[in-house]
Short mmCIF file of C-alpha atoms in Angstrom, two decimals:
data_model
loop_
_atom_site.label_atom_id
_atom_site.label_comp_id
_atom_site.label_asym_id
_atom_site.label_seq_id
_atom_site.Cartn_x
_atom_site.Cartn_y
_atom_site.Cartn_z
CA MET W 1 -149.04 -117.33 -95.49
CA ASP W 2 -146.98 -116.34 -92.42
CA SER W 3 -148.42 -115.32 -89.06
CA ARG W 4 -148.12 -111.57 -89.75
CA ASN W 5 -149.99 -111.83 -93.04
CA LYS W 6 -152.71 -113.94 -91.42
CA LEU W 7 -153.20 -111.44 -88.63
CA SER W 8 -153.20 -108.62 -91.14
CA SER W 9 -155.96 -110.27 -93.12
CA ILE W 10 -157.98 -110.77 -89.96
CA GLU W 11 -157.58 -107.14 -88.95
CA ASN W 12 -158.60 -105.97 -92.42
CA THR W 13 -161.83 -107.97 -92.17
CA ALA W 14 -162.58 -106.72 -88.67
CA PRO W 15 -165.17 -103.93 -88.63
CA THR W 16 -163.63 -101.22 -86.43
CA ASP W 17 -164.22 -97.54 -86.18
CA ASN W 18 -160.52 -96.70 -86.73
CA PRO W 19 -158.82 -99.26 -89.02
CA HIS W 20 -155.10 -98.85 -88.45
CA ASN W 21 -151.96 -100.78 -89.08
CA LEU W 22 -151.46 -103.70 -86.72
CA ASN W 23 -148.55 -102.01 -84.97
CA ASN W 24 -150.68 -98.99 -84.05
CA TRP W 25 -152.77 -98.79 -80.90
CA GLN W 26 -156.44 -99.55 -81.50
CA VAL W 27 -159.47 -98.04 -79.77
CA LEU W 28 -162.65 -99.86 -78.85
CA SER W 29 -166.08 -99.40 -80.30
CA PRO W 30 -168.20 -96.95 -78.24
CA ILE W 31 -170.52 -99.82 -77.41
CA ALA W 32 -167.77 -100.99 -75.03
CA ILE W 33 -169.02 -98.34 -72.58
CA LEU W 34 -171.95 -100.63 -71.87
CA TYR W 35 -169.62 -103.47 -70.91
CA PHE W 36 -167.59 -101.29 -68.54
CA GLY W 37 -170.80 -99.98 -66.97
CA VAL W 38 -172.13 -103.48 -66.36
CA SER W 39 -168.76 -104.57 -64.94
CA VAL W 40 -168.70 -101.70 -62.43
CA PHE W 41 -172.30 -102.46 -61.46
CA LYS W 42 -171.47 -106.15 -60.90
CA HIS W 43 -168.53 -105.20 -58.71
CA LEU W 44 -170.67 -102.90 -56.58
CA PHE W 45 -173.49 -105.43 -56.40
CA SER W 46 -171.15 -108.21 -55.26
CA ASN W 47 -170.13 -106.04 -52.29
CA ILE W 48 -173.65 -105.14 -51.21
CA ILE W 49 -175.32 -108.49 -51.90
CA PHE W 50 -175.03 -109.42 -48.21
CA LEU W 51 -177.21 -106.43 -47.34
CA ILE W 52 -180.09 -107.61 -49.53
CA PRO W 53 -181.82 -109.68 -46.78
CA ALA W 54 -181.69 -106.67 -44.42
CA ILE W 55 -183.04 -104.38 -47.15
CA ALA W 56 -185.80 -106.85 -47.98
CA VAL W 57 -186.90 -107.01 -44.36
CA SER W 58 -186.83 -103.25 -43.68
CA TYR W 59 -187.72 -101.90 -47.09
CA LYS W 60 -190.84 -100.18 -45.74
CA SER W 61 -188.83 -97.94 -43.43
CA ILE W 62 -186.37 -97.26 -46.25
CA LEU W 63 -189.13 -96.16 -48.62
CA GLU W 64 -190.42 -93.74 -46.00
CA HIS W 65 -187.20 -91.67 -46.31
CA PRO W 66 -186.70 -91.07 -50.06
CA PHE W 67 -184.62 -87.94 -49.39
CA ILE W 68 -181.87 -90.31 -48.14
CA TRP W 69 -181.84 -93.21 -50.59
CA LEU W 70 -182.95 -91.50 -53.80
CA PRO W 71 -180.00 -89.02 -54.03
CA GLY W 72 -177.65 -91.85 -53.13
CA ILE W 73 -178.92 -94.02 -55.99
CA LEU W 74 -178.72 -91.12 -58.47
CA PHE W 75 -175.18 -90.30 -57.37
CA ALA W 76 -174.13 -93.97 -57.68
CA LEU W 77 -175.56 -94.16 -61.22
CA ALA W 78 -173.79 -90.97 -62.23
CA LEU W 79 -170.51 -92.21 -60.78
CA LEU W 80 -170.94 -95.55 -62.53
CA SER W 81 -171.46 -93.80 -65.88
CA VAL W 82 -168.35 -91.65 -65.41
CA PHE W 83 -166.20 -94.69 -64.54
CA ALA W 84 -167.52 -96.60 -67.56
CA PHE W 85 -166.79 -93.73 -69.95
CA ILE W 86 -163.27 -93.09 -68.60
CA SER W 87 -162.47 -96.83 -68.69
CA PHE W 88 -163.48 -96.86 -72.34
CA LYS W 89 -161.35 -93.80 -73.16
CA VAL W 90 -158.14 -95.15 -71.56
CA TYR W 91 -158.43 -98.68 -73.00
CA ARG W 92 -156.08 -99.40 -75.92
CA TYR W 93 -154.87 -102.62 -77.53
CA ARG W 94 -152.32 -103.60 -80.17
CA LEU W 95 -151.79 -106.87 -82.03
CA THR W 96 -148.52 -108.07 -83.52
CA ASP W 97 -147.62 -111.32 -85.21
CA ASP W 98 -147.08 -113.20 -81.94
CA ASN W 99 -148.46 -111.17 -79.03
CA ILE W 100 -151.10 -108.75 -77.79
CA GLU W 101 -150.60 -105.58 -75.76
CA ILE W 102 -153.32 -103.93 -73.69
CA ARG W 103 -153.28 -100.65 -71.81
CA SER W 104 -156.07 -100.04 -69.32
CA GLY W 105 -156.90 -98.75 -65.86
CA ILE W 106 -157.98 -95.41 -64.45
CA PHE W 107 -156.15 -95.09 -61.14
CA ASN W 108 -154.04 -98.23 -61.41
CA LYS W 109 -152.51 -98.11 -64.88
CA LYS W 110 -151.91 -101.52 -66.48
CA HIS W 111 -149.79 -102.44 -69.50
CA LEU W 112 -150.07 -106.12 -70.41
CA ASN W 113 -147.84 -107.72 -73.02
CA LEU W 114 -149.00 -111.31 -73.59
CA PRO W 115 -147.23 -113.63 -76.08
CA PHE W 116 -149.61 -115.98 -77.87
CA SER W 117 -147.35 -118.90 -76.94
CA ARG W 118 -148.39 -118.47 -73.28
CA VAL W 119 -152.12 -118.50 -74.00
CA GLN W 120 -153.80 -121.56 -72.53
CA ASN W 121 -157.47 -120.79 -73.20
CA VAL W 122 -159.25 -118.61 -75.72
CA LYS W 123 -162.72 -117.90 -74.42
CA ILE W 124 -165.50 -116.01 -76.21
CA GLU W 125 -168.26 -114.35 -74.18
CA GLN W 126 -171.30 -112.70 -75.70
CA PRO W 127 -173.44 -110.87 -73.12
CA ILE W 128 -177.11 -110.51 -73.93
CA TYR W 129 -176.70 -106.76 -74.56
CA TYR W 130 -174.18 -107.51 -77.35
CA ARG W 131 -176.27 -110.04 -79.26
CA PHE W 132 -178.20 -107.41 -81.18
CA SER W 133 -175.06 -105.60 -82.34
CA GLY W 134 -173.04 -108.76 -83.08
CA HIS W 135 -170.23 -107.89 -80.65
CA ALA W 136 -168.42 -110.18 -78.21
CA CYS W 137 -165.54 -110.27 -75.73
CA LEU W 138 -162.43 -112.38 -76.29
CA LYS W 139 -160.61 -113.56 -73.16
CA LEU W 140 -157.07 -114.93 -73.32
CA ASP W 141 -156.16 -116.99 -70.26
CA THR W 142 -152.66 -118.09 -69.28
CA ALA W 143 -151.49 -120.95 -67.10
CA GLY W 144 -149.57 -118.85 -64.63
CA SER W 145 -151.49 -116.10 -62.88
CA ALA W 146 -154.80 -114.30 -63.06
CA LYS W 147 -152.76 -111.09 -63.55
CA ASN W 148 -151.58 -112.36 -66.95
CA GLU W 149 -155.00 -112.41 -68.59
CA ALA W 150 -156.06 -110.32 -71.55
CA LYS W 151 -159.55 -109.39 -72.59
CA LEU W 152 -160.58 -107.71 -75.82
CA ILE W 153 -163.89 -105.98 -75.25
CA ALA W 154 -166.68 -105.24 -77.72
CA ILE W 155 -165.10 -106.61 -80.89
CA LYS W 156 -167.15 -108.08 -83.73
CA LEU W 157 -168.08 -111.74 -83.20
CA ASP W 158 -166.68 -112.94 -86.54
CA TYR W 159 -163.41 -111.10 -85.83
CA ALA W 160 -163.26 -112.77 -82.39
CA GLN W 161 -163.75 -116.20 -83.98
CA GLN W 162 -161.00 -115.58 -86.55
CA LEU W 163 -158.59 -114.24 -83.97
CA LYS W 164 -159.31 -117.20 -81.73
CA SER W 165 -158.46 -119.65 -84.52
CA GLN W 166 -155.25 -117.77 -85.33
CA ILE W 167 -154.06 -117.75 -81.69
CA GLN W 168 -154.81 -121.45 -81.29
CA GLN W 169 -152.96 -122.22 -84.51
CA HIS W 170 -150.00 -120.21 -83.21
CA GLY W 171 -150.04 -122.35 -80.07
CA GLN W 172 -150.07 -125.56 -82.10
CA ASN W 173 -147.12 -124.36 -84.17
CA SER W 174 -145.20 -123.48 -80.99
CA GLU W 175 -145.84 -126.95 -79.56
CA ALA W 176 -144.75 -128.58 -82.82
CA LEU W 177 -141.53 -126.56 -82.82
CA ASN W 178 -140.88 -127.49 -79.18
CA LYS W 179 -141.34 -131.18 -79.98
CA GLN W 180 -138.92 -130.94 -82.90
CA GLN W 181 -136.33 -129.38 -80.60
CA HIS W 182 -136.69 -132.34 -78.18
CA PRO W 183 -136.42 -135.49 -80.33
CA THR W 184 -136.43 -137.74 -77.25
CA ALA W 185 -140.10 -136.99 -76.76
CA ASP W 186 -142.54 -139.75 -77.54
CA SER W 187 -143.44 -139.71 -81.24
CA ASN W 188 -147.02 -140.82 -80.64
CA GLU W 189 -147.46 -137.99 -78.15
CA PHE W 190 -146.23 -135.57 -80.80
CA GLN W 191 -148.65 -136.85 -83.39
CA SER W 192 -151.67 -136.87 -81.12
CA GLU W 193 -151.11 -133.54 -79.37
CA SER W 194 -149.18 -131.25 -81.70
CA ALA W 195 -149.61 -132.32 -85.28
CA PRO W 196 -152.41 -130.56 -87.15
CA ASN W 197 -155.46 -132.72 -87.43
CA ASN W 198 -157.36 -132.90 -90.69
CA ALA W 199 -160.67 -133.17 -88.89
CA THR W 200 -162.55 -129.93 -89.38
CA GLN W 201 -166.01 -130.98 -88.21
CA GLU W 202 -167.04 -130.60 -84.59
CA ILE W 203 -168.36 -133.74 -82.94
CA VAL W 204 -171.07 -133.30 -80.32
CA LEU W 205 -170.05 -135.30 -77.26
CA ASN W 206 -172.79 -134.25 -74.87
CA ARG W 207 -175.85 -132.04 -74.56
CA ARG W 208 -177.72 -131.10 -71.41
CA LYS W 209 -181.50 -130.95 -71.49
CA LEU W 210 -183.58 -128.58 -69.39
CA SER W 211 -184.53 -131.46 -67.07
CA ASP W 212 -180.83 -132.12 -66.44
CA LEU W 213 -180.28 -128.49 -65.48
CA VAL W 214 -183.23 -128.64 -63.07
CA ILE W 215 -181.65 -131.67 -61.39
CA HIS W 216 -178.32 -129.86 -61.20
CA GLY W 217 -179.99 -126.87 -59.54
CA ILE W 218 -181.66 -129.13 -56.99
CA THR W 219 -178.49 -131.03 -56.12
CA SER W 220 -176.11 -128.06 -56.02
CA ASN W 221 -175.01 -126.39 -52.77
CA ARG W 222 -176.41 -122.96 -53.57
CA ILE W 223 -179.44 -123.59 -51.33
CA TRP W 224 -177.38 -124.11 -48.17
CA ILE W 225 -175.11 -121.15 -48.92
CA PHE W 226 -178.21 -118.98 -49.28
CA LEU W 227 -179.66 -120.28 -46.01
CA GLY W 228 -176.37 -119.59 -44.22
CA GLY W 229 -176.28 -116.03 -45.52
CA LEU W 230 -179.80 -115.41 -44.18
CA ALA W 231 -179.02 -116.73 -40.68
CA PRO W 232 -178.61 -113.29 -38.99
CA PHE W 233 -182.02 -112.19 -40.29
CA TYR W 234 -184.14 -115.23 -39.47
CA ASP W 235 -186.09 -113.52 -36.66
CA ARG W 236 -187.04 -110.48 -38.72
CA ILE W 237 -187.83 -112.60 -41.78
CA PHE W 238 -190.16 -114.87 -39.82
CA ASN W 239 -191.85 -111.85 -38.23
CA TYR W 240 -192.32 -110.32 -41.66
CA ILE W 241 -193.74 -113.59 -43.05
CA GLY W 242 -196.05 -113.86 -40.06
CA GLU W 243 -197.38 -110.34 -40.64
CA GLY W 244 -197.95 -111.10 -44.31
CA LEU W 245 -199.83 -114.32 -43.57
CA THR W 246 -201.90 -112.58 -40.90
CA SER W 247 -202.99 -110.00 -43.48
CA LEU W 248 -204.19 -112.94 -45.61
CA GLY W 249 -206.20 -114.35 -42.72
CA ILE W 250 -203.71 -117.04 -41.69
CA ASN W 251 -202.73 -117.00 -38.00
CA LEU W 252 -199.57 -119.05 -37.48
CA THR W 253 -199.85 -118.98 -33.68
CA GLU W 254 -203.31 -120.50 -33.84
CA LEU W 255 -202.36 -122.86 -36.65
CA PHE W 256 -199.54 -124.44 -34.63
CA SER W 257 -201.34 -124.36 -31.26
CA LEU W 258 -201.61 -127.76 -29.56
CA GLN W 259 -204.69 -126.53 -27.68
CA SER W 260 -206.79 -126.26 -30.84
CA HIS W 261 -205.09 -128.94 -32.98
CA SER W 262 -203.77 -132.43 -32.41
CA ILE W 263 -200.03 -133.19 -32.46
CA LEU W 264 -200.46 -134.96 -35.82
CA GLU W 265 -202.16 -131.93 -37.38
CA VAL W 266 -199.48 -129.54 -36.07
CA ALA W 267 -196.74 -131.86 -37.41
CA LEU W 268 -198.41 -131.96 -40.83
CA TYR W 269 -198.75 -128.16 -40.90
CA ALA W 270 -195.08 -127.77 -39.93
CA LEU W 271 -193.98 -130.25 -42.59
CA SER W 272 -196.07 -128.53 -45.28
CA PHE W 273 -194.76 -125.10 -44.30
CA THR W 274 -191.13 -126.34 -44.36
CA MET W 275 -191.59 -128.00 -47.75
CA LEU W 276 -193.08 -124.79 -49.15
CA ILE W 277 -190.07 -122.74 -47.99
CA MET W 278 -187.60 -125.33 -49.34
CA LEU W 279 -189.42 -125.37 -52.68
CA LEU W 280 -189.02 -121.61 -52.91
CA LEU W 281 -185.30 -121.82 -52.12
CA VAL W 282 -184.75 -124.68 -54.56
CA SER W 283 -186.40 -122.62 -57.29
CA PHE W 284 -183.67 -119.97 -56.91
CA SER W 285 -180.97 -122.63 -57.27
CA VAL W 286 -182.66 -124.13 -60.34
CA ILE W 287 -182.96 -120.71 -61.97
CA GLY W 288 -179.24 -120.13 -61.38
CA ALA W 289 -178.36 -123.48 -63.00
CA ILE W 290 -180.53 -122.72 -66.04
CA ILE W 291 -178.98 -119.26 -66.47
CA SER W 292 -175.45 -120.72 -66.30
CA PHE W 293 -175.88 -123.85 -68.43
CA TYR W 294 -178.82 -123.22 -70.78
CA GLY W 295 -178.15 -124.58 -74.27
CA TYR W 296 -175.17 -126.60 -73.00
CA THR W 297 -173.15 -128.50 -75.60
CA LEU W 298 -169.76 -130.18 -75.27
CA ASN W 299 -168.12 -130.57 -78.66
CA LYS W 300 -164.81 -131.95 -79.86
CA LEU W 301 -162.82 -130.49 -82.74
CA ALA W 302 -159.57 -132.32 -83.50
CA ASP W 303 -157.82 -132.42 -80.09
CA LYS W 304 -159.91 -129.66 -78.46
CA TYR W 305 -162.96 -129.75 -76.24
CA ILE W 306 -165.35 -126.82 -76.71
CA ARG W 307 -168.08 -125.99 -74.19
CA ARG W 308 -170.87 -123.58 -75.08
CA SER W 309 -173.62 -122.51 -72.67
CA GLY W 310 -175.43 -119.56 -71.14
CA LEU W 311 -178.90 -118.06 -71.19
CA PHE W 312 -178.14 -114.34 -70.97
CA THR W 313 -174.36 -114.35 -71.50
CA LYS W 314 -173.18 -116.97 -73.96
CA HIS W 315 -169.88 -118.57 -72.95
CA GLU W 316 -167.57 -120.52 -75.22
CA VAL W 317 -164.63 -122.24 -73.53
CA SER W 318 -162.09 -124.37 -75.39
CA MET W 319 -159.54 -126.73 -73.90
CA SER W 320 -156.75 -128.56 -75.67
CA LEU W 321 -156.61 -132.23 -74.75
CA SER W 322 -152.85 -132.00 -74.34
CA ARG W 323 -153.35 -129.44 -71.54
CA LEU W 324 -155.89 -131.48 -69.62
CA GLN W 325 -154.48 -132.14 -66.14
CA MET W 326 -157.11 -134.42 -64.61
CA VAL W 327 -160.75 -135.48 -64.71
CA VAL W 328 -162.93 -135.39 -61.61
CA GLN W 329 -166.27 -137.09 -60.90
CA LYS W 330 -168.17 -135.43 -58.05
CA GLN W 331 -171.32 -136.65 -56.34
CA ASP W 332 -173.05 -134.99 -53.40
CA TRP W 333 -175.53 -136.98 -51.36
CA LEU W 334 -178.44 -135.95 -53.58
CA ASP W 335 -176.42 -136.86 -56.67
CA VAL W 336 -175.89 -140.32 -55.20
CA LEU W 337 -179.64 -140.75 -54.67
CA LEU W 338 -180.50 -139.50 -58.16
CA LYS W 339 -177.56 -141.35 -59.77
CA ARG W 340 -176.08 -138.24 -61.32
CA ILE W 341 -172.48 -137.04 -61.60
CA ASN W 342 -170.85 -133.64 -62.09
CA LEU W 343 -167.84 -134.23 -64.34
CA TYR W 344 -164.92 -131.77 -64.43
CA PHE W 345 -162.15 -131.51 -67.00
CA GLU W 346 -159.46 -129.50 -65.24
CA GLN W 347 -156.41 -127.82 -66.67
CA SER W 348 -153.84 -125.37 -65.34
CA SER W 349 -155.45 -123.06 -62.81
CA SER W 350 -154.59 -119.43 -62.14
CA PHE W 351 -153.73 -118.71 -58.53
CA GLY W 352 -156.44 -116.80 -56.76
CA LYS W 353 -159.29 -118.19 -58.82
CA ASN W 354 -162.25 -119.92 -57.38
CA LEU W 355 -161.66 -123.49 -58.46
CA ASP W 356 -165.24 -124.61 -57.68
CA SER W 357 -166.73 -122.03 -59.98
CA SER W 358 -168.45 -123.50 -62.95
CA ALA W 359 -167.64 -120.49 -65.01
CA SER W 360 -163.93 -120.77 -64.34
CA SER W 361 -161.87 -120.93 -67.51
CA SER W 362 -159.48 -123.44 -65.91
CA LYS W 363 -162.04 -126.23 -66.15
CA ILE W 364 -164.96 -127.55 -68.16
CA ILE W 365 -167.89 -128.90 -66.17
CA VAL W 366 -170.52 -131.29 -67.50
CA PRO W 367 -173.40 -130.94 -65.01
CA SER W 368 -175.64 -133.76 -63.78
CA ILE W 369 -174.83 -136.52 -66.25
CA LYS W 370 -175.50 -140.21 -65.83
CA PRO W 371 -172.66 -142.59 -64.83
CA GLN W 372 -172.44 -144.22 -68.26
CA GLU W 373 -172.25 -140.80 -69.95
CA SER W 374 -169.53 -139.71 -67.54
CA GLN W 375 -167.45 -142.83 -68.16
CA ALA W 376 -167.81 -142.41 -71.94
CA LEU W 377 -166.40 -138.88 -71.72
CA ILE W 378 -163.54 -140.01 -69.47
CA ASP W 379 -162.71 -142.83 -71.91
CA ASP W 380 -162.66 -140.31 -74.75
CA ALA W 381 -160.14 -138.14 -72.90
CA TYR W 382 -158.10 -140.99 -71.34
CA PRO W 383 -158.66 -144.16 -73.43
CA GLU W 384 -156.32 -146.24 -71.24
CA ASN W 385 -157.89 -145.39 -67.86
CA SER W 386 -159.13 -148.13 -65.51
CA LEU W 387 -161.50 -146.05 -63.39
CA LYS W 388 -164.65 -148.03 -64.21
CA VAL W 389 -163.06 -151.37 -63.32
CA LEU W 390 -161.59 -150.00 -60.10
CA VAL W 391 -164.94 -148.57 -58.98
CA ILE W 392 -166.91 -151.72 -59.83
CA ASN W 393 -164.43 -154.04 -58.11
CA ASN W 394 -163.72 -151.60 -55.27
CA GLU W 395 -159.97 -151.97 -55.76
CA PHE W 396 -159.03 -148.75 -53.96
CA GLU W 397 -156.59 -149.19 -51.09
CA ALA W 398 -158.06 -147.67 -47.93
CA ILE W 399 -156.16 -145.35 -45.64
CA SER W 400 -155.18 -146.50 -42.15
CA LYS W 401 -157.79 -146.82 -39.39
CA ARG W 402 -155.46 -144.65 -37.34
CA PHE W 403 -157.18 -141.79 -39.16
CA ILE W 404 -160.33 -142.54 -37.14
CA PHE W 405 -158.42 -142.89 -33.87
CA ARG W 406 -156.45 -139.65 -34.41
CA ASN W 407 -159.47 -137.47 -35.14
CA ILE W 408 -161.79 -138.91 -32.50
CA VAL W 409 -159.36 -139.45 -29.60
CA TYR W 410 -157.03 -136.48 -30.11
CA ILE W 411 -159.47 -133.84 -31.41
CA PHE W 412 -163.15 -134.48 -30.69
CA MET W 413 -163.03 -136.49 -27.45
CA PRO W 414 -161.10 -133.95 -25.33
CA VAL W 415 -163.49 -131.17 -26.38
CA TRP W 416 -166.51 -133.39 -25.66
CA LEU W 417 -165.23 -134.44 -22.23
CA ILE W 418 -164.56 -130.83 -21.20
CA GLY W 419 -167.98 -129.72 -22.40
CA LEU W 420 -169.70 -132.72 -20.77
CA SER W 421 -167.98 -132.11 -17.43
CA PHE W 422 -168.90 -128.42 -17.47
CA THR W 423 -172.58 -129.04 -18.29
CA LEU W 424 -172.98 -131.84 -15.74
CA LEU W 425 -171.33 -129.83 -12.95
CA ASN W 426 -173.80 -127.02 -13.63
CA GLY W 427 -176.75 -129.41 -13.80
CA LYS W 428 -177.50 -128.71 -17.45
CA LEU W 429 -178.51 -132.22 -18.45
CA THR W 430 -180.15 -131.12 -21.72
CA LEU W 431 -176.96 -129.44 -22.94
CA ALA W 432 -174.95 -132.50 -21.89
CA LEU W 433 -177.27 -134.72 -23.96
CA LEU W 434 -176.99 -132.39 -26.98
CA ALA W 435 -173.19 -132.32 -26.67
CA SER W 436 -173.10 -136.13 -26.58
CA ILE W 437 -175.35 -136.38 -29.64
CA LEU W 438 -173.08 -133.93 -31.49
CA PHE W 439 -170.00 -135.96 -30.48
CA VAL W 440 -171.52 -139.21 -31.74
CA THR W 441 -172.52 -137.50 -35.01
CA LEU W 442 -169.00 -136.18 -35.57
CA CYS W 443 -167.56 -139.62 -34.87
CA GLY W 444 -169.89 -141.07 -37.48
CA LEU W 445 -168.77 -138.47 -40.03
CA VAL W 446 -165.12 -139.30 -39.32
CA VAL W 447 -165.82 -142.98 -40.01
CA LEU W 448 -167.59 -142.08 -43.26
CA ARG W 449 -164.65 -139.89 -44.25
CA TRP W 450 -162.22 -142.75 -43.58
CA LYS W 451 -164.36 -145.20 -45.53
CA ARG W 452 -164.48 -142.96 -48.61
CA TRP W 453 -160.77 -142.17 -48.78
CA GLY W 454 -158.77 -144.50 -51.01
CA ILE W 455 -156.10 -144.67 -53.70
CA ALA W 456 -155.36 -146.86 -56.72
CA ARG W 457 -152.93 -146.78 -59.62
CA ASP W 458 -151.98 -148.51 -62.82
CA LYS W 459 -149.14 -148.07 -65.30
CA ASN W 460 -150.24 -144.62 -66.50
CA PHE W 461 -152.70 -143.12 -64.00
CA VAL W 462 -153.26 -142.42 -60.33
CA TYR W 463 -156.83 -142.60 -58.99
CA LEU W 464 -158.02 -140.99 -55.75
CA ARG W 465 -161.34 -141.44 -54.02
CA LYS W 466 -162.69 -139.26 -51.25
CA GLY W 467 -165.91 -137.81 -49.91
CA LEU W 468 -168.26 -137.89 -46.95
CA VAL W 469 -171.82 -138.90 -47.74
CA GLY W 470 -171.17 -138.33 -51.43
CA VAL W 471 -168.10 -139.59 -53.27
CA ASP W 472 -165.56 -137.96 -55.61
CA TYR W 473 -163.12 -139.69 -57.96
CA TYR W 474 -159.94 -138.08 -59.32
CA CYS W 475 -157.97 -139.46 -62.25
CA PHE W 476 -154.75 -137.94 -63.60
CA PRO W 477 -151.84 -139.12 -65.78
CA ILE W 478 -148.71 -139.70 -63.75
CA TYR W 479 -146.48 -137.74 -66.12
CA LYS W 480 -148.50 -134.58 -65.39
CA LEU W 481 -147.08 -134.45 -61.86
CA GLN W 482 -145.02 -131.40 -60.96
CA GLN W 483 -144.25 -132.32 -57.35
CA ILE W 484 -144.76 -135.24 -55.00
CA GLN W 485 -144.49 -134.43 -51.30
CA PHE W 486 -143.83 -137.03 -48.61
CA LYS W 487 -144.97 -136.09 -45.10
CA GLN W 488 -144.45 -138.08 -41.93
CA ASN W 489 -144.48 -137.08 -38.27
CA LEU W 490 -143.05 -139.11 -35.40
CA LEU W 491 -146.30 -140.90 -34.56
CA MET W 492 -146.89 -141.82 -38.21
CA LYS W 493 -143.29 -143.03 -38.54
CA ARG W 494 -143.77 -145.41 -35.60
CA ARG W 495 -146.81 -146.87 -37.35
CA LEU W 496 -145.04 -146.96 -40.75
CA LEU W 497 -147.57 -144.51 -42.20
CA ALA W 498 -147.14 -141.44 -44.39
CA THR W 499 -149.12 -138.74 -46.19
CA VAL W 500 -148.51 -138.12 -49.89
CA LYS W 501 -149.39 -134.88 -51.65
CA PHE W 502 -149.59 -134.76 -55.46
CA VAL W 503 -149.07 -131.32 -57.00
CA LEU W 504 -150.32 -130.71 -60.55
CA ALA W 505 -150.76 -127.55 -62.58
CA SER W 506 -154.49 -127.64 -61.76
CA GLY W 507 -154.00 -127.90 -58.00
CA SER W 508 -152.93 -130.40 -55.34
CA LEU W 509 -154.39 -133.66 -54.04
CA LYS W 510 -153.59 -135.37 -50.74
CA ILE W 511 -153.95 -138.92 -49.51
CA PRO W 512 -153.34 -139.18 -45.73
CA MET W 513 -152.04 -142.00 -43.59
CA ILE W 514 -151.28 -144.67 -46.18
CA ASN W 515 -148.72 -147.45 -45.81
CA GLU W 516 -145.18 -146.11 -45.90
CA LYS W 517 -144.12 -148.67 -48.53
CA LEU W 518 -146.97 -147.64 -50.83
CA ALA W 519 -146.02 -143.97 -50.38
CA TYR W 520 -142.45 -144.64 -51.52
CA GLU W 521 -143.71 -146.68 -54.47
CA LEU W 522 -145.96 -143.82 -55.57
CA ILE W 523 -143.07 -141.37 -55.38
CA ASP W 524 -140.70 -143.68 -57.29
CA GLN W 525 -143.27 -144.37 -59.99
CA GLY W 526 -144.12 -140.68 -60.34
CA LEU W 527 -140.50 -139.55 -60.64
CA TYR W 528 -139.73 -142.32 -63.13
CA GLN W 529 -142.72 -141.43 -65.34
CA VAL W 530 -141.91 -137.73 -65.35
CA GLU W 531 -138.25 -138.28 -66.20
CA SER W 532 -138.63 -141.11 -68.71
CA SER W 533 -141.72 -140.02 -70.66
CA GLN W 534 -140.38 -136.56 -71.61
CA LYS W 535 -143.99 -135.49 -72.14
CA SER W 536 -145.00 -131.91 -71.48
CA TRP W 537 -147.52 -131.18 -68.72
CA MET W 538 -148.86 -128.42 -70.96
#
């Protein structure tokens, strides 16, 4: 059965309101209005989220003037409904044997023509409001730009699954044809990456329990981002908390008074109060982790990794092993203490995307796993890697100590000396002491940064290590390189040092101030691997 007949059979089984021939433009189910409405609401909410702390602090005064906020809310809801309905009416899509076309947009008209051969990811999303009706959204992601993405909205889930399989099969056929047209390519590479695999059963590689998600929420950086966003409102928030506690019979001024309590009692009260606030903030981060990764499973089907997760919106992300660009192990300072790792499988990224987002379709994240689990997954993806041995034996080559000298002497010390001179001349000894403490702290962080940075390599892979208090490890096949940049200024040239930048489809990595000879060896090895292997980075 050829591709056109397969797509025709899929379309005939798809429950649509207007079943047409494949070459005709298709309309969406009316339930798509709900999706457009939620999308507009999310866009508006993302722009006003920074006003939430101010609204929370002054909500009493806002409620006292309903003639201002109530019409505004009603008008916003009406406008949202109109935008959702018009977006639904103008949306059209058409499927052919090898591509998809989508017309959309109200003010900015868009006409997307996406060949299936350019599709890198096929992602299925099922928001909670579509579970009862059995609908889902199918997202087609390319390797080039976020502008070249297609999304079919509110189609039946079984139709989305069938269409996903057909598009992926089309991609495998394209890869097989490309390999046949380049007979110099490695035959083992062809068999492992392009040839159809008889395995039809998914293998579960990893599951995340609720306790793992709680740990991930605790160790993630969402807490500190939230605290930073609240900084302008600290005074009003504390005043509001004080008023609330006073109404409950708790007087903070009296509680922390050294006249009525000993220093030890005040310190214990302060510690308890701080821990209570941190517990509240951590709970928000934990809830976010559970919403994102609830029901997490990482499966393998033939040469594809499939990640499924989500509490309210179910996400399904698939990644072909042949398109994997690198694996990354990340550990923040809390991860180091708890002996947990966040593992990332990264493939070609679209420019303009947030690469640290866990929901990004350019990567698969396995949150808060143990070191042995992480290494098992890395070995499954890259059986010939030496990361475990390199980490155990600490065989990473450190960068030059000139890194410490450059940052401390040329950057931090002049600023510290100017600030110290100014504060001492004005008799501000306390500020001078604080400036000196800050300078010493920054110097310590520079030393930690230098100690973490390192590089290693073997016949097939390059390994980078970096971090501050935590530590991150990067492992990528050499033949995946797209560029290698050699950088050297006059001072570095005198010291026979250089900086090397590795550019892959998933992003770039830099190793600064390494030995000049090692830099040239890395470049020579990279160019040789890319030219001689004839393997595709895709």
